[in-house]
Coordinates of C-alpha atoms in Angstrom, one line a residue:
M1 CA 0.2 -0.4 -0.2
T2 CA 1.6 3.9 -1.0
S3 CA 1.6 5.9 2.1
T4 CA 0.2 9.4 2.4
S5 CA 3.9 10.6 3.6
A6 CA 5.4 8.6 0.9
P7 CA 8.1 11.1 0.2
A8 CA 8.6 12.9 -3.5
T9 CA 12.0 10.1 -4.1
A10 CA 10.2 7.2 -3.6
R11 CA 7.5 8.2 -5.6
A12 CA 9.1 9.4 -8.8
A13 CA 10.5 6.3 -9.1
R14 CA 7.6 5.2 -10.5
P15 CA 5.1 7.0 -12.5
M16 CA 2.1 9.0 -11.0
R17 CA -1.2 7.4 -10.8
L18 CA -4.2 8.4 -11.0
G19 CA -7.9 6.5 -10.4
V20 CA -9.9 7.3 -12.8
V21 CA -13.9 6.2 -11.5
T22 CA -16.4 5.8 -13.8
I23 CA -20.4 5.3 -12.8
G24 CA -20.9 3.3 -16.2
Q25 CA -18.6 0.3 -17.0
T26 CA -14.4 0.0 -17.9
P27 CA -12.5 0.0 -19.7
R28 CA -13.6 3.7 -21.5
T29 CA -12.0 3.3 -24.4
D30 CA -13.5 6.8 -24.8
L31 CA -12.6 8.8 -22.5
T32 CA -8.7 7.4 -21.3
P33 CA -7.1 8.4 -24.6
E34 CA -8.0 12.1 -23.9
L35 CA -7.2 11.9 -20.2
E36 CA -3.5 10.1 -21.4
Q37 CA -2.7 13.4 -24.0
L38 CA -3.8 15.9 -21.2
L39 CA -1.9 14.2 -18.2
P40 CA 1.8 13.4 -20.0
G41 CA 3.2 10.8 -17.6
V42 CA 0.5 9.9 -15.5
E43 CA -0.8 6.2 -15.7
L44 CA -4.2 6.0 -15.0
V45 CA -5.8 2.9 -13.2
E46 CA -10.0 2.4 -14.2
R47 CA -13.0 1.6 -12.1
G48 CA -16.2 1.2 -12.6
V49 CA -19.6 1.1 -10.6
L50 CA -21.3 -1.2 -13.1
D51 CA -18.0 -3.9 -13.0
R52 CA -18.7 -7.3 -14.2
L53 CA -22.9 -7.1 -14.0
T54 CA -24.5 -8.3 -16.7
G55 CA -27.1 -5.8 -18.8
A56 CA -30.3 -8.1 -16.8
Q57 CA -28.4 -6.8 -13.4
I58 CA -27.8 -3.1 -14.8
A59 CA -31.4 -2.9 -16.4
Q60 CA -33.1 -3.3 -12.6
L61 CA -30.5 0.2 -12.0
A62 CA -32.8 2.4 -13.8
P63 CA -34.0 4.6 -11.5
D64 CA -37.7 4.6 -9.4
A65 CA -39.6 7.7 -8.8
G66 CA -38.2 10.7 -7.6
D67 CA -34.3 9.2 -7.7
H68 CA -31.9 11.3 -9.9
A69 CA -31.6 9.8 -13.7
L70 CA -27.9 9.3 -15.4
T71 CA -26.2 8.3 -18.1
T72 CA -22.8 6.6 -18.2
R73 CA -21.1 4.1 -21.3
L74 CA -20.9 0.6 -20.7
A75 CA -18.1 -1.8 -21.6
D76 CA -19.3 -3.0 -25.1
G77 CA -19.5 1.0 -26.7
G78 CA -23.5 0.8 -25.9
S79 CA -24.7 3.0 -22.8
A80 CA -27.8 2.7 -20.1
V81 CA -29.2 5.5 -17.9
I82 CA -29.5 4.3 -13.9
G83 CA -30.5 5.9 -10.5
E84 CA -28.4 8.1 -8.4
R85 CA -29.2 6.3 -5.8
V86 CA -27.8 3.3 -6.7
V87 CA -23.5 5.4 -7.3
T88 CA -24.4 6.9 -4.1
D89 CA -24.2 3.9 -2.5
R90 CA -21.2 2.0 -4.7
L91 CA -18.9 4.4 -5.2
P92 CA -17.4 5.3 -1.6
G93 CA -16.4 2.0 -1.4
L94 CA -15.2 2.1 -4.7
V95 CA -12.9 5.2 -4.1
R96 CA -12.2 4.0 -0.6
S97 CA -10.0 0.3 -2.7
L98 CA -8.9 2.6 -5.5
E99 CA -7.0 5.0 -3.0
E100 CA -5.0 2.0 -1.9
E101 CA -3.6 2.1 -5.4
V102 CA -3.4 5.6 -6.7
D103 CA -2.5 8.9 -5.8
A104 CA -5.3 10.8 -6.7
V105 CA -8.7 9.8 -7.7
M106 CA -11.1 11.3 -10.2
L107 CA -15.0 11.2 -10.3
A108 CA -14.9 10.8 -14.6
C109 CA -19.0 11.7 -13.8
T110 CA -20.6 15.3 -13.5
G111 CA -23.3 14.2 -11.0
P112 CA -24.1 16.0 -8.1
F113 CA -23.9 13.3 -5.8
P114 CA -23.1 13.5 -2.0
R115 CA -20.0 14.3 -1.2
I116 CA -17.1 11.4 -0.2
T117 CA -14.7 10.8 2.5
H118 CA -11.2 10.3 1.2
R119 CA -7.5 10.1 1.7
R120 CA -6.5 11.1 -1.5
P121 CA -6.8 14.7 -3.8
F122 CA -10.1 13.8 -5.2
F123 CA -11.5 15.8 -8.2
V124 CA -15.2 15.8 -8.2
P125 CA -16.0 17.2 -11.9
D126 CA -20.1 18.3 -11.0
R127 CA -18.3 21.0 -8.9
I128 CA -15.3 22.1 -11.2
I129 CA -17.1 22.8 -14.2
A130 CA -19.0 25.0 -12.3
H131 CA -17.1 27.0 -11.0
A132 CA -15.0 27.2 -14.3
V133 CA -18.1 28.4 -16.1
A134 CA -19.2 30.7 -13.1
A135 CA -14.8 32.2 -13.5
A136 CA -15.6 32.4 -17.2
A137 CA -19.2 33.5 -17.7
P138 CA -19.2 37.4 -18.4
A139 CA -21.5 39.4 -15.9
G140 CA -25.4 39.4 -16.6
A141 CA -25.2 37.0 -19.9
P142 CA -27.1 33.5 -20.1
V143 CA -25.4 30.7 -20.1
G144 CA -26.2 27.8 -21.9
I145 CA -25.6 24.6 -20.6
I146 CA -25.7 20.8 -23.3
A147 CA -27.0 18.2 -20.9
P148 CA -27.5 14.2 -21.7
L149 CA -30.8 13.4 -20.4
P150 CA -33.9 16.1 -21.1
E151 CA -34.9 15.0 -17.4
Q152 CA -32.3 15.8 -16.3
T153 CA -32.7 19.9 -17.1
D154 CA -34.3 20.6 -12.8
D155 CA -31.5 19.5 -11.5
T156 CA -28.8 20.9 -14.2
V157 CA -30.4 24.2 -13.2
E158 CA -30.5 24.2 -10.4
K159 CA -26.4 23.1 -10.3
F160 CA -25.4 25.8 -12.1
A161 CA -27.2 28.3 -10.9
A162 CA -26.2 28.1 -7.3
V163 CA -23.3 29.3 -8.6
L164 CA -23.8 31.4 -11.2
G165 CA -26.1 33.7 -9.6
E166 CA -28.6 35.6 -9.7
D167 CA -28.0 38.1 -12.6
R168 CA -26.6 34.9 -15.2
P169 CA -29.5 32.4 -16.4
V170 CA -28.9 28.9 -17.0
L171 CA -30.9 27.5 -20.3
V172 CA -30.3 23.7 -20.8
A173 CA -31.0 21.3 -23.5
S174 CA -30.1 17.6 -23.8
S175 CA -28.0 15.8 -26.5
S176 CA -26.5 12.4 -25.2
P177 CA -23.0 11.8 -25.2
Y178 CA -23.4 7.9 -26.3
T179 CA -26.8 8.0 -28.6
G180 CA -26.5 11.0 -29.7
T181 CA -26.3 12.2 -33.4
A182 CA -23.6 15.3 -34.5
A183 CA -27.2 16.6 -35.8
E184 CA -28.6 16.4 -32.2
L185 CA -25.2 18.2 -30.6
R186 CA -25.8 21.1 -33.0
Y187 CA -29.5 21.6 -32.4
A188 CA -29.3 21.9 -29.1
A189 CA -25.4 24.2 -28.7
R190 CA -27.9 26.3 -31.5
S191 CA -31.4 26.5 -29.7
L192 CA -28.8 27.9 -26.9
A193 CA -26.7 30.4 -29.2
E194 CA -30.1 31.9 -30.4
Q195 CA -31.5 32.2 -27.2
G196 CA -28.4 34.6 -25.8
A197 CA -26.1 32.2 -24.0
A198 CA -22.8 33.6 -24.4
L199 CA -21.1 30.8 -23.3
L200 CA -21.4 27.4 -23.5
A201 CA -20.6 23.9 -21.7
L202 CA -21.2 20.3 -21.7
D203 CA -22.0 18.9 -19.1
C204 CA -21.1 15.5 -18.6
F205 CA -17.4 13.1 -18.3
G206 CA -18.8 11.5 -22.1
Y207 CA -18.5 15.4 -23.7
T208 CA -15.4 14.7 -26.1
T209 CA -13.3 16.9 -27.7
A210 CA -14.7 16.4 -31.1
M211 CA -18.4 17.4 -29.6
R212 CA -16.4 20.4 -28.7
A213 CA -15.6 21.2 -31.5
V214 CA -18.9 20.7 -33.5
V215 CA -20.4 23.3 -30.9
A216 CA -18.1 25.8 -30.5
E217 CA -18.1 25.5 -35.1
E218 CA -21.9 25.5 -35.3
T219 CA -21.9 28.3 -32.5
G220 CA -18.8 30.6 -32.5
L221 CA -19.2 30.7 -28.3
P222 CA -16.2 29.4 -26.6
V223 CA -17.2 26.2 -24.8
I224 CA -16.3 24.1 -21.5
V225 CA -15.8 20.5 -21.1
A226 CA -16.1 18.6 -18.4
R227 CA -13.5 16.6 -19.4
S228 CA -10.8 18.9 -20.4
I229 CA -11.2 21.0 -16.6
A230 CA -10.9 18.7 -14.8
A231 CA -7.9 17.0 -16.5
R232 CA -6.1 20.5 -16.2
L233 CA -7.0 20.8 -12.2
A234 CA -5.6 17.7 -11.8
A235 CA -2.3 18.0 -13.9
E236 CA -1.8 21.8 -12.1
A237 CA -2.3 20.2 -8.3
L238 CA -0.5 17.1 -8.9
G239 CA 2.3 19.5 -10.3
L240 CA 3.2 18.0 -13.9
A241 CA 5.8 19.4 -15.3
A242 CA 4.3 20.0 -18.7
L243 CA 0.3 20.6 -19.8
T244 CA -1.0 20.0 -23.2
S245 CA -2.9 23.4 -25.6

């Protein structure tokens, strides 16, 4: 087990290890190549909340009435919609186990989960992207958020409004990074721009840099992507020598 008080010289003998916890299944081949570019020299250790579960078992984890809906990627490239309660129950144990192997942990989801007790640095994109948007969005201008599912609209407005304040309205459109098309993503982005959004954010770890390029091309607006912001903050906090542009 790696000690939290291990000297820097001991850590330097091996690559920095970052645990990546997805609420779906691993490997996340849609995610890790981009993280590797943003985190040069870091060894990624993946874990998934739904690892080793069958399709039938995952189907039973759909949201109950009153539960928050989350969507995630499966190992076969498909996706699933599951309830937040399932993730909340399983996530703390997964993080504790992973901390035995890594120097820090990143949650590969922007869902608003309860705070988790941790011993290592723990990067939570839910809070990271909300504050990044607040730092970048012009005063008094609407902010546009693209979320995966229409049923996530109210939760998305609540999350960003709590940080942005009353002078910057939160507009939401939906397009899934797993099942949506480029045309649907363009439509969502255009609808937000037409409503007056001054900045757009892609609020799911499934959105890629290619999707960011589509949204930026469609609207000409600044675009923030959850995975990129979280990875760059992790690189800064972990003291990596170089950040990619």
